[in-house]
Each structure stands twice: as structure tokens, then as C-alpha cells.
Amino acid sequence: MRFGIKTLDDVDVRGKTVLCRIDINQPVDRKTGCLKDTTRIKACLPTLRELIDKRCRLVLLAHQGSDIEYKNFYSTEPHATVLAECLGQDVTFVEDVCGPTARAAITALRDGEVLLLDNVRFISEEQTLFELKLKLTHAQQAETLVVRKLAPLADLYVCDAFAAAHRDQPSLCGFEQVLPSAMGRLFEEEFCVISGLMESPERPCVFVLGGAKIGDAFMMLQTVLKGGIADQVLAGGLVGEVLLWALGEDIGEPARAFIRKQGYEELVDDGREILASYPGKILLPVDFGFVKDGVRHESAVGALPEGELVVDIGSETAAQFAETIRAAKTVFVNGPMGVFEQAESEQGTQVLWEALGDTSAYTVIGGGDSIAATNKYGMGDAISYICTGGGALIRFLSGEELPVVKALRHGASIAHNLTRA
């Protein structure tokens, strides 16, 4: 066991039916029905191959798409095709999660075979509103439909979805209440890497924070500065803009309006307190990039032309950040510096990612946009560790016990007490 959680070394899966929750949530091209990226699928392959080689009957549960915006929902059928190609064997897919078709497919499995069920978020109890409004305990989650229908068909539950470990949903936290449980190899590896980053980073340790989803980032910012984990924080993207606003700098009305629309205006006061508490620890942008008539322009902070929207850090900021990264011994990155998907606004992100490739530091990146930037610039082999988690990673670095970690610790202590259907 590690961290009070069983690993695959602690369980016998041969001839057993294993429910394995993975996170293979990837962008989908809706015109072709194909996945735009396969990073998370490839990350969970070691766990799946090990389970298959040990001749278990493998049932995969996964979600696809954010349930905050229902239009993002999509079937996991394309994922089955990619999994089959990667594993070099058939992966059966059923258009069902826990109904009769799914249960019949599970009972028909033979040793070494793999079944992927459809998007678990097609079930209401797996959705964010269900999670946030009802706030079910883990014991109550064991009584939900998906657990009641699937757990009696299984001998063991394995969670390899570290990227979703911050979610408190039945497919992630309910099965551990009634089935012996373990973490997969990806979950184990990511838990170990991030724990090491928190406990004993080689110094100087630099955190690079950016992107547009910054609510949790401010929680993490407090933790890594208060705990002395980060020697320096480089703040780009919306994180940098909020902190500059907190200092009274003019970031332009379009940026302020966007921050208000996203519900982040309250973070301005938090930023003011953080900056006052940790002087000299946070390096902020000194210039911005903006796009006018399809052409990139730059201006010093405070001199942004009226009506222009910040889309990137400027060249001087990028150079300062890159120099700090190259001098570091440990670097953690979550979030790009701007709208890196477009050529006119990718310069800051590209410069920093090139620095990540040049530095001799131990480098860790996390979050979907960070992974996308890594892939875009072909830096995968240059990064020491790529963590699949975004929200889970930030919550973990904020010092919060993740719901799935708590559930897995419970699952490590129970014996199989269900009557097989």
C-alpha cells in the first residue's frame, strides 16, 4: 500500500471482474466523431495493459465532456476505437452505462477481454449539479443507481482517474464503499510525483500560473507561498491580470469586464492580501500583448490602448519569466500565458515552453491547456512529468484531501461482501 491506498501489487485480479474508472476525457471533433487528442488515453494504458495481462475481465467507466455545459456531452464510443488501437485488441463498447445492455455485456466478458461503457455523465447522479446540490456522503453514493447496478457484478474496483479525483461522484467515490479497491498505476504515479513536489522540491522552486480558470489557482497560490513550497511565482494569463488589478494597475476595461463575467472579481481583494503578505515572491507582467486588425501589438502595463483586450504577456515579461525558469531547479506549470491557440497571441506561452525545454530543472506541468500547449510545441519529451490532472492537481496542491483519495483509503480496508448477480 501507498498513502494508505492499495496498489495493483496488493490485489489478485486473475479471473476477476474489475470495474476500472479512468479519465479519458478528450476534445472531440464533432464533424468527424474523432478525438482531437489522445494524451489521457495513452496515460492510462500501463494500468489497462497490466490488468489485461493478469487476465481479469475489465470493465471501463469514463466520462466525456463538461457537464456544466450540456452541449459538451458526447459518447465514449470514439474512445473505444482509440483504446483498441493502442491496446492491440478488441474493446467492446455498449451504448449503456448501468442498464440491462451494460449488465449483460459485463456478465458475458471472458478473461482478458475489455468492455467500455458509455459516458457516465449521461446519468444524472454523475453530474455536477447533482454533486453540488445534494452533497451525498460516500455511504449515500453507494446507494445510487450506478453503484447498485454494477457493483454486484464485480470483484474489485480500481480508480486510475487522478484527473477527476477532485470530483465527489458515485463512479469515483461510491464503489469503494462496497468493493475492495485500489489505485491504478497512473493514479499512483501522479500521487507520488505531486506529493514529492509538495514535500521536498529541489530549490529554487518556481510555480508558473496562468490560464483562464483561476478560482482554484488562488487557493493553491496561498498554500504554496504560506508553506514555503514556492520560492517564486510567475503570474501570467488571467492570474496575472487579477493581481495587477489588485495593485491598482490599469488592465483595460475589456479585461475587467471578462473577469467580472467569469465571477472572479472577488479574487481581486484576495490578490491584494496575497501580494501584501508575500512581497517579492510574485513576479507580475510588465507588458501585454493585444491584437488589433489581425496584427499583434504590445504595450507596457498601464499603457494599454483604450478598448483593447489583453491576450498575452508581452516580450519583456516573457523574457523575464524564461530567465527565472532557466535558473530554477524545480518548475511547476499550470496554465498558458495567453490565447496560445492563435498565432498572434501565442508568443508568451511559446517562449516559456521553450525555456522549459532548455532548463535543467525538474519540470512538471498539469491541466488540459498546459498539455495542449506542450503537444503544440512538441515539448512532450522535454518535460520531466506531465500530469493529466487540472482541477484535481490544483486542489491537491491547495492542501485539500481529494474525495477520491479519501474513498480509496476506505476501500483499502473492506472485504467483498456483495452477492454476485
CSV table of C-alpha atoms in Angstrom, one decimal:
chain,number,residue,atom,x,y,z
A,1,MET,CA,0.0,0.0,0.0
A,2,ARG,CA,1.0,3.6,-0.5
A,3,PHE,CA,-0.5,6.6,1.2
A,4,GLY,CA,-3.0,4.2,2.9
A,5,ILE,CA,-4.3,3.0,-0.5
A,6,LYS,CA,-3.9,-0.4,-2.1
A,7,THR,CA,-2.0,-0.5,-5.4
A,8,LEU,CA,-2.2,-3.2,-8.1
A,9,ASP,CA,0.6,-5.0,-6.3
A,10,ASP,CA,-1.8,-5.6,-3.4
A,11,VAL,CA,-4.7,-7.3,-5.3
A,12,ASP,CA,-5.3,-10.5,-7.2
A,13,VAL,CA,-7.3,-9.8,-10.4
A,14,ARG,CA,-6.8,-13.0,-12.3
A,15,GLY,CA,-10.2,-14.3,-13.4
A,16,LYS,CA,-11.9,-11.4,-11.6
A,17,THR,CA,-14.3,-8.8,-12.9
A,18,VAL,CA,-12.7,-5.4,-12.4
A,19,LEU,CA,-14.5,-2.1,-12.6
A,20,CYS,CA,-11.9,0.5,-13.6
A,21,ARG,CA,-12.7,4.2,-13.6
A,22,ILE,CA,-10.5,6.1,-15.9
A,23,ASP,CA,-10.3,9.7,-17.2
A,24,ILE,CA,-10.1,9.7,-20.9
A,25,ASN,CA,-12.0,13.0,-21.4
A,26,GLN,CA,-10.6,14.5,-24.6
A,27,PRO,CA,-11.6,17.1,-27.2
A,28,VAL,CA,-13.9,15.6,-29.8
A,29,ASP,CA,-14.2,16.7,-33.4
A,30,ARG,CA,-18.0,16.6,-33.8
A,31,LYS,CA,-17.9,16.7,-37.5
A,32,THR,CA,-15.9,13.5,-37.8
A,33,GLY,CA,-16.7,11.9,-34.4
A,34,CYS,CA,-12.9,11.5,-33.8
A,35,LEU,CA,-10.8,12.5,-30.8
A,36,LYS,CA,-8.6,15.6,-31.3
A,37,ASP,CA,-6.1,14.4,-28.7
A,38,THR,CA,-5.2,11.1,-27.1
A,39,THR,CA,-2.9,12.2,-24.3
A,40,ARG,CA,-5.1,10.9,-21.4
A,41,ILE,CA,-5.9,7.6,-23.2
A,42,LYS,CA,-2.2,6.9,-23.6
A,43,ALA,CA,-1.5,7.8,-19.9
A,44,CYS,CA,-3.8,5.1,-18.6
A,45,LEU,CA,-2.5,2.4,-20.9
A,46,PRO,CA,0.0,0.9,-18.4
A,47,THR,CA,-2.8,0.2,-15.9
A,48,LEU,CA,-5.0,-1.3,-18.6
A,49,ARG,CA,-2.3,-3.5,-20.1
A,50,GLU,CA,-1.3,-4.8,-16.6
A,51,LEU,CA,-4.9,-5.7,-15.8
A,52,ILE,CA,-5.3,-7.4,-19.2
A,53,ASP,CA,-2.1,-9.3,-18.9
A,54,LYS,CA,-3.2,-10.6,-15.5
A,55,ARG,CA,-6.3,-12.0,-17.3
A,56,CYS,CA,-9.1,-10.1,-15.5
A,57,ARG,CA,-12.4,-9.2,-17.0
A,58,LEU,CA,-12.0,-5.5,-17.5
A,59,VAL,CA,-15.0,-3.0,-17.4
A,60,LEU,CA,-14.1,0.6,-18.0
A,61,LEU,CA,-16.1,3.6,-16.8
A,62,ALA,CA,-15.4,7.1,-18.1
A,63,HIS,CA,-16.9,10.5,-18.8
A,64,GLN,CA,-16.7,12.7,-21.8
A,65,GLY,CA,-17.4,16.5,-21.7
A,66,SER,CA,-18.0,19.0,-19.1
A,67,ASP,CA,-21.5,18.8,-17.6
A,68,ILE,CA,-21.6,22.5,-16.8
A,69,GLU,CA,-22.4,23.0,-20.4
A,70,TYR,CA,-24.6,20.1,-21.5
A,71,LYS,CA,-23.7,20.6,-25.2
A,72,ASN,CA,-20.3,19.2,-24.3
A,73,PHE,CA,-21.7,15.8,-23.6
A,74,TYR,CA,-20.6,13.1,-26.1
A,75,SER,CA,-20.5,9.3,-26.3
A,76,THR,CA,-17.3,7.4,-25.3
A,77,GLU,CA,-17.7,5.3,-28.5
A,78,PRO,CA,-14.7,7.0,-30.3
A,79,HIS,CA,-12.6,6.3,-27.2
A,80,ALA,CA,-13.2,2.6,-27.6
A,81,THR,CA,-11.8,2.7,-31.1
A,82,VAL,CA,-8.6,4.5,-29.9
A,83,LEU,CA,-8.2,2.2,-26.9
A,84,ALA,CA,-8.5,-0.9,-29.2
A,85,GLU,CA,-5.8,0.5,-31.5
A,86,CYS,CA,-3.5,1.4,-28.6
A,87,LEU,CA,-4.0,-2.0,-26.8
A,88,GLY,CA,-3.8,-4.1,-29.9
A,89,GLN,CA,-7.0,-5.9,-29.1
A,90,ASP,CA,-10.8,-5.6,-29.3
A,91,VAL,CA,-12.5,-3.2,-26.9
A,92,THR,CA,-16.2,-3.8,-26.8
A,93,PHE,CA,-18.4,-0.7,-26.5
A,94,VAL,CA,-22.1,-0.6,-25.4
A,95,GLU,CA,-24.4,2.4,-25.6
A,96,ASP,CA,-25.4,2.0,-22.0
A,97,VAL,CA,-24.0,2.7,-18.5
A,98,CYS,CA,-25.7,0.5,-16.0
A,99,GLY,CA,-28.9,-0.7,-17.7
A,100,PRO,CA,-29.7,-4.2,-19.0
A,101,THR,CA,-27.4,-3.9,-22.0
A,102,ALA,CA,-24.4,-2.9,-19.9
A,103,ARG,CA,-25.0,-5.6,-17.3
A,104,ALA,CA,-25.5,-8.3,-19.9
A,105,ALA,CA,-22.2,-7.3,-21.6
A,106,ILE,CA,-20.4,-7.4,-18.3
A,107,THR,CA,-21.6,-10.9,-17.4
A,108,ALA,CA,-20.6,-12.1,-20.9
A,109,LEU,CA,-17.0,-11.0,-20.5
A,110,ARG,CA,-14.2,-13.6,-20.6
A,111,ASP,CA,-10.8,-13.4,-19.0
A,112,GLY,CA,-8.6,-10.8,-20.8
A,113,GLU,CA,-11.5,-9.0,-22.5
A,114,VAL,CA,-12.3,-5.3,-22.3
A,115,LEU,CA,-15.6,-3.5,-22.2
A,116,LEU,CA,-16.1,0.3,-22.3
A,117,LEU,CA,-19.4,1.6,-21.0
A,118,ASP,CA,-20.9,4.8,-22.4
A,119,ASN,CA,-20.4,8.3,-20.8
A,120,VAL,CA,-21.2,8.0,-17.1
A,121,ARG,CA,-22.4,11.6,-17.2
A,122,PHE,CA,-25.4,10.6,-19.2
A,123,ILE,CA,-26.7,9.5,-15.7
A,124,SER,CA,-28.0,12.4,-13.6
A,125,GLU,CA,-26.3,11.3,-10.4
A,126,GLU,CA,-22.9,11.7,-12.2
A,127,GLN,CA,-23.4,15.4,-13.0
A,128,THR,CA,-22.0,18.4,-11.2
A,129,LEU,CA,-25.4,19.8,-10.2
A,130,PHE,CA,-26.3,16.5,-8.6
A,131,GLU,CA,-23.0,16.6,-6.8
A,132,LEU,CA,-23.2,20.2,-5.6
A,133,LYS,CA,-26.9,20.3,-4.7
A,134,LEU,CA,-27.3,17.0,-2.9
A,135,LYS,CA,-23.8,16.7,-1.4
A,136,LEU,CA,-24.2,12.9,-0.9
A,137,THR,CA,-21.9,11.3,1.6
A,138,HIS,CA,-19.8,8.4,0.3
A,139,ALA,CA,-22.0,6.0,2.1
A,140,GLN,CA,-25.1,7.5,0.3
A,141,GLN,CA,-23.3,7.3,-3.0
A,142,ALA,CA,-23.1,3.6,-2.5
A,143,GLU,CA,-26.9,3.6,-2.8
A,144,THR,CA,-27.0,5.4,-6.2
A,145,LEU,CA,-28.2,3.6,-9.3
A,146,VAL,CA,-24.8,3.1,-11.0
A,147,VAL,CA,-23.3,1.5,-7.9
A,148,ARG,CA,-26.3,-0.6,-7.0
A,149,LYS,CA,-26.5,-2.0,-10.6
A,150,LEU,CA,-22.8,-2.5,-11.3
A,151,ALA,CA,-21.1,-3.4,-8.0
A,152,PRO,CA,-22.8,-6.8,-7.6
A,153,LEU,CA,-21.3,-7.8,-10.9
A,154,ALA,CA,-17.7,-7.0,-9.9
A,155,ASP,CA,-15.0,-8.3,-7.6
A,156,LEU,CA,-12.8,-5.3,-7.4
A,157,TYR,CA,-12.8,-1.5,-8.1
A,158,VAL,CA,-9.7,0.3,-9.5
A,159,CYS,CA,-9.5,4.0,-9.9
A,160,ASP,CA,-7.0,5.4,-12.3
A,161,ALA,CA,-8.7,8.8,-12.8
A,162,PHE,CA,-6.4,11.1,-10.9
A,163,ALA,CA,-7.5,14.0,-13.2
A,164,ALA,CA,-11.1,13.6,-11.8
A,165,ALA,CA,-10.0,12.9,-8.2
A,166,HIS,CA,-11.4,16.3,-7.0
A,167,ARG,CA,-15.0,15.2,-8.0
A,168,ASP,CA,-17.3,13.7,-5.5
A,169,GLN,CA,-19.4,11.4,-7.7
A,170,PRO,CA,-20.6,7.8,-7.4
A,171,SER,CA,-18.4,6.3,-10.2
A,172,LEU,CA,-15.4,7.9,-8.4
A,173,CYS,CA,-16.3,7.6,-4.7
A,174,GLY,CA,-19.3,5.2,-4.4
A,175,PHE,CA,-17.8,1.8,-5.4
A,176,GLU,CA,-15.1,2.0,-2.7
A,177,GLN,CA,-17.8,1.8,-0.1
A,178,VAL,CA,-18.8,-1.8,-1.2
A,179,LEU,CA,-15.9,-3.2,-3.1
A,180,PRO,CA,-12.3,-3.9,-2.3
A,181,SER,CA,-10.5,-1.0,-4.1
A,182,ALA,CA,-7.1,0.0,-5.4
A,183,MET,CA,-5.5,2.8,-7.4
A,184,GLY,CA,-4.1,2.2,-10.9
A,185,ARG,CA,-0.6,2.9,-11.9
A,186,LEU,CA,-1.3,6.4,-13.3
A,187,PHE,CA,-3.1,7.5,-10.2
A,188,GLU,CA,-0.2,6.1,-8.1
A,189,GLU,CA,2.4,7.8,-10.2
A,190,GLU,CA,0.7,11.2,-10.2
A,191,PHE,CA,0.0,11.0,-6.5
A,192,CYS,CA,3.7,10.3,-5.8
A,193,VAL,CA,5.0,13.0,-8.1
A,194,ILE,CA,2.8,15.7,-6.7
A,195,SER,CA,3.4,14.6,-3.1
A,196,GLY,CA,7.1,14.9,-3.8
A,197,LEU,CA,6.7,18.4,-5.3
A,198,MET,CA,4.8,19.5,-2.1
A,199,GLU,CA,7.2,17.9,0.4
A,200,SER,CA,10.7,18.3,-0.9
A,201,PRO,CA,11.3,20.2,-4.1
A,202,GLU,CA,14.8,21.0,-5.2
A,203,ARG,CA,15.4,24.7,-5.0
A,204,PRO,CA,14.8,27.3,-6.2
A,205,CYS,CA,11.3,26.1,-6.8
A,206,VAL,CA,9.2,28.2,-9.3
A,207,PHE,CA,5.5,28.0,-9.9
A,208,VAL,CA,4.1,29.3,-13.2
A,209,LEU,CA,0.4,30.1,-13.0
A,210,GLY,CA,-1.7,31.2,-16.0
A,211,GLY,CA,-4.8,30.3,-18.0
A,212,ALA,CA,-8.4,31.5,-17.6
A,213,LYS,CA,-9.8,29.1,-15.0
A,214,ILE,CA,-8.2,30.6,-11.9
A,215,GLY,CA,-10.6,30.1,-9.0
A,216,ASP,CA,-8.7,27.2,-7.6
A,217,ALA,CA,-5.3,28.7,-8.6
A,218,PHE,CA,-5.7,31.4,-6.0
A,219,MET,CA,-6.3,28.7,-3.3
A,220,MET,CA,-3.1,27.0,-4.4
A,221,LEU,CA,-1.2,30.3,-4.5
A,222,GLN,CA,-1.9,30.8,-0.8
A,223,THR,CA,-0.8,27.3,0.1
A,224,VAL,CA,2.5,27.1,-1.8
A,225,LEU,CA,3.5,30.6,-0.5
A,226,LYS,CA,2.4,30.1,3.1
A,227,GLY,CA,4.0,26.7,3.2
A,228,GLY,CA,7.3,27.9,1.7
A,229,ILE,CA,6.9,25.4,-1.2
A,230,ALA,CA,7.3,28.1,-3.9
A,231,ASP,CA,10.4,30.3,-3.9
A,232,GLN,CA,8.9,32.3,-6.8
A,233,VAL,CA,5.6,32.5,-8.6
A,234,LEU,CA,5.3,33.7,-12.2
A,235,ALA,CA,1.8,35.0,-12.8
A,236,GLY,CA,0.6,35.2,-16.4
A,237,GLY,CA,-2.8,34.8,-18.1
A,238,LEU,CA,-5.8,35.8,-16.0
A,239,VAL,CA,-3.9,35.2,-12.8
A,240,GLY,CA,-1.5,38.0,-13.6
A,241,GLU,CA,-4.3,40.3,-14.7
A,242,VAL,CA,-6.2,39.9,-11.5
A,243,LEU,CA,-3.1,40.5,-9.4
A,244,LEU,CA,-2.2,43.6,-11.4
A,245,TRP,CA,-5.8,44.9,-10.9
A,246,ALA,CA,-5.3,44.3,-7.2
A,247,LEU,CA,-2.2,46.5,-7.3
A,248,GLY,CA,-4.3,49.3,-8.9
A,249,GLU,CA,-2.7,48.9,-12.4
A,250,ASP,CA,-4.9,49.6,-15.4
A,251,ILE,CA,-5.5,46.3,-17.3
A,252,GLY,CA,-8.2,47.7,-19.6
A,253,GLU,CA,-12.0,47.6,-19.3
A,254,PRO,CA,-12.3,44.6,-21.6
A,255,ALA,CA,-10.2,42.5,-19.2
A,256,ARG,CA,-12.0,43.8,-16.2
A,257,ALA,CA,-15.3,43.0,-17.8
A,258,PHE,CA,-14.2,39.5,-18.6
A,259,ILE,CA,-13.0,38.9,-15.0
A,260,ARG,CA,-16.4,40.1,-13.7
A,261,LYS,CA,-18.3,37.9,-16.2
A,262,GLN,CA,-16.3,34.9,-15.0
A,263,GLY,CA,-17.2,35.7,-11.4
A,264,TYR,CA,-13.6,36.3,-10.4
A,265,GLU,CA,-13.8,40.0,-9.3
A,266,GLU,CA,-13.8,38.9,-5.6
A,267,LEU,CA,-10.3,37.4,-6.2
A,268,VAL,CA,-9.0,41.0,-6.6
A,269,ASP,CA,-9.3,41.5,-2.9
A,270,ASP,CA,-7.7,38.1,-2.3
A,271,GLY,CA,-4.9,39.1,-4.6
A,272,ARG,CA,-4.3,42.3,-2.7
A,273,GLU,CA,-3.9,40.3,0.6
A,274,ILE,CA,-1.6,37.8,-1.0
A,275,LEU,CA,0.7,40.5,-2.6
A,276,ALA,CA,0.9,42.3,0.8
A,277,SER,CA,1.7,39.1,2.7
A,278,TYR,CA,4.4,37.8,0.3
A,279,PRO,CA,6.3,40.8,-1.1
A,280,GLY,CA,8.8,40.0,-3.7
A,281,LYS,CA,7.6,36.4,-4.2
A,282,ILE,CA,5.3,37.0,-7.2
A,283,LEU,CA,6.6,38.2,-10.5
A,284,LEU,CA,3.9,40.0,-12.5
A,285,PRO,CA,3.8,41.1,-16.2
A,286,VAL,CA,5.4,44.4,-17.1
A,287,ASP,CA,3.9,44.4,-20.6
A,288,PHE,CA,1.0,42.9,-22.5
A,289,GLY,CA,0.2,41.6,-26.0
A,290,PHE,CA,-3.0,42.6,-27.8
A,291,VAL,CA,-4.3,42.1,-31.3
A,292,LYS,CA,-5.7,44.9,-33.5
A,293,ASP,CA,-6.8,44.3,-37.1
A,294,GLY,CA,-5.3,40.9,-37.0
A,295,VAL,CA,-1.8,42.1,-36.0
A,296,ARG,CA,-0.1,41.6,-32.7
A,297,HIS,CA,0.9,44.7,-30.8
A,298,GLU,CA,2.4,45.2,-27.3
A,299,SER,CA,2.2,47.9,-24.6
A,300,ALA,CA,3.6,48.4,-21.2
A,301,VAL,CA,1.2,47.6,-18.3
A,302,GLY,CA,-0.8,50.8,-17.7
A,303,ALA,CA,-0.5,52.0,-21.2
A,304,LEU,CA,-2.9,49.6,-23.0
A,305,PRO,CA,-4.9,51.4,-25.6
A,306,GLU,CA,-8.5,52.0,-24.6
A,307,GLY,CA,-10.8,49.2,-25.6
A,308,GLU,CA,-8.1,46.6,-26.3
A,309,LEU,CA,-8.2,43.2,-24.7
A,310,VAL,CA,-5.1,41.6,-23.2
A,311,VAL,CA,-4.5,38.3,-25.0
A,312,ASP,CA,-0.9,37.5,-23.9
A,313,ILE,CA,2.1,38.6,-21.8
A,314,GLY,CA,4.5,40.9,-23.6
A,315,SER,CA,8.0,40.2,-24.9
A,316,GLU,CA,9.8,41.7,-21.9
A,317,THR,CA,7.7,39.8,-19.5
A,318,ALA,CA,8.2,36.5,-21.4
A,319,ALA,CA,12.0,37.1,-21.3
A,320,GLN,CA,12.0,37.7,-17.5
A,321,PHE,CA,9.8,34.7,-16.9
A,322,ALA,CA,12.0,32.5,-19.2
A,323,GLU,CA,15.2,33.6,-17.4
A,324,THR,CA,13.7,32.6,-14.0
A,325,ILE,CA,12.6,29.2,-15.3
A,326,ARG,CA,16.1,28.5,-16.7
A,327,ALA,CA,17.7,29.4,-13.3
A,328,ALA,CA,15.3,27.1,-11.3
A,329,LYS,CA,15.8,23.6,-10.1
A,330,THR,CA,12.1,22.7,-9.9
A,331,VAL,CA,9.3,24.2,-12.1
A,332,PHE,CA,5.6,23.6,-11.9
A,333,VAL,CA,3.4,25.0,-14.6
A,334,ASN,CA,-0.4,25.2,-14.7
A,335,GLY,CA,-1.9,27.3,-17.5
A,336,PRO,CA,-0.7,29.1,-20.6
A,337,MET,CA,0.3,32.8,-20.7
A,338,GLY,CA,-2.3,33.8,-23.2
A,339,VAL,CA,-4.5,32.6,-26.1
A,340,PHE,CA,-1.9,30.3,-27.4
A,341,GLU,CA,-4.2,28.6,-29.9
A,342,GLN,CA,-3.8,31.7,-32.2
A,343,ALA,CA,-0.6,32.7,-33.8
A,344,GLU,CA,-0.9,36.4,-32.8
A,345,SER,CA,-1.3,35.6,-29.1
A,346,GLU,CA,0.9,32.6,-28.6
A,347,GLN,CA,4.3,34.2,-28.2
A,348,GLY,CA,4.4,34.4,-24.4
A,349,THR,CA,3.4,30.8,-24.0
A,350,GLN,CA,5.8,29.6,-26.7
A,351,VAL,CA,8.8,31.4,-25.1
A,352,LEU,CA,8.1,29.9,-21.7
A,353,TRP,CA,7.6,26.4,-23.1
A,354,GLU,CA,10.9,26.7,-24.9
A,355,ALA,CA,12.5,27.7,-21.6
A,356,LEU,CA,11.0,24.6,-20.0
A,357,GLY,CA,12.8,22.6,-22.7
A,358,ASP,CA,16.1,24.4,-22.1
A,359,THR,CA,16.2,24.3,-18.3
A,360,SER,CA,18.0,21.5,-16.3
A,361,ALA,CA,15.2,21.8,-13.7
A,362,TYR,CA,12.7,19.1,-12.8
A,363,THR,CA,9.6,20.3,-14.7
A,364,VAL,CA,6.0,19.3,-14.0
A,365,ILE,CA,3.0,20.6,-16.0
A,366,GLY,CA,-0.7,20.0,-15.3
A,367,GLY,CA,-4.0,20.8,-16.8
A,368,GLY,CA,-5.6,20.4,-20.2
A,369,ASP,CA,-4.5,23.7,-21.7
A,370,SER,CA,-0.9,23.1,-20.5
A,371,ILE,CA,-0.9,19.7,-22.0
A,372,ALA,CA,-2.3,21.1,-25.3
A,373,ALA,CA,0.5,23.7,-25.4
A,374,THR,CA,3.1,21.0,-24.7
A,375,ASN,CA,1.8,19.0,-27.6
A,376,LYS,CA,1.5,22.0,-29.9
A,377,TYR,CA,5.2,22.9,-29.4
A,378,GLY,CA,6.4,19.3,-29.4
A,379,MET,CA,7.8,19.5,-25.9
A,380,GLY,CA,6.5,16.2,-24.5
A,381,ASP,CA,9.9,14.6,-24.4
A,382,ALA,CA,11.5,17.7,-22.8
A,383,ILE,CA,9.1,17.9,-19.8
A,384,SER,CA,10.1,15.8,-16.8
A,385,TYR,CA,6.5,14.9,-15.9
A,386,ILE,CA,3.1,15.6,-17.5
A,387,CYS,CA,0.2,15.3,-15.0
A,388,THR,CA,-3.2,14.6,-16.5
A,389,GLY,CA,-4.9,16.4,-13.7
A,390,GLY,CA,-6.1,20.1,-13.8
A,391,GLY,CA,-8.6,20.7,-11.1
A,392,ALA,CA,-7.5,17.7,-9.1
A,393,LEU,CA,-3.9,18.8,-9.3
A,394,ILE,CA,-4.7,22.3,-8.1
A,395,ARG,CA,-6.9,21.1,-5.3
A,396,PHE,CA,-4.2,18.7,-4.1
A,397,LEU,CA,-1.6,21.5,-4.2
A,398,SER,CA,-4.0,23.6,-2.1
A,399,GLY,CA,-3.7,21.1,0.7
A,400,GLU,CA,-7.1,19.6,0.3
A,401,GLU,CA,-7.8,15.9,0.7
A,402,LEU,CA,-9.3,14.8,-2.5
A,403,PRO,CA,-12.6,13.0,-2.3
A,404,VAL,CA,-11.4,10.0,-4.3
A,405,VAL,CA,-8.3,9.7,-2.1
A,406,LYS,CA,-10.5,9.5,0.9
A,407,ALA,CA,-12.7,6.9,-0.7
A,408,LEU,CA,-9.8,4.8,-1.9
A,409,ARG,CA,-8.5,4.7,1.7
A,410,HIS,CA,-11.8,3.4,2.8
A,411,GLY,CA,-11.9,0.8,0.0
A,412,ALA,CA,-8.5,-0.5,1.1
A,413,SER,CA,-10.0,-1.7,4.3
A,414,ILE,CA,-13.1,-3.6,3.2
A,415,ALA,CA,-13.7,-7.1,2.0
A,416,HIS,CA,-16.1,-8.2,-0.8
A,417,ASN,CA,-19.4,-8.5,0.9
A,418,LEU,CA,-21.8,-8.5,-2.1
A,419,THR,CA,-23.7,-11.3,-3.5
A,420,ARG,CA,-22.7,-11.7,-7.2
A,421,ALA,CA,-25.7,-11.4,-9.6
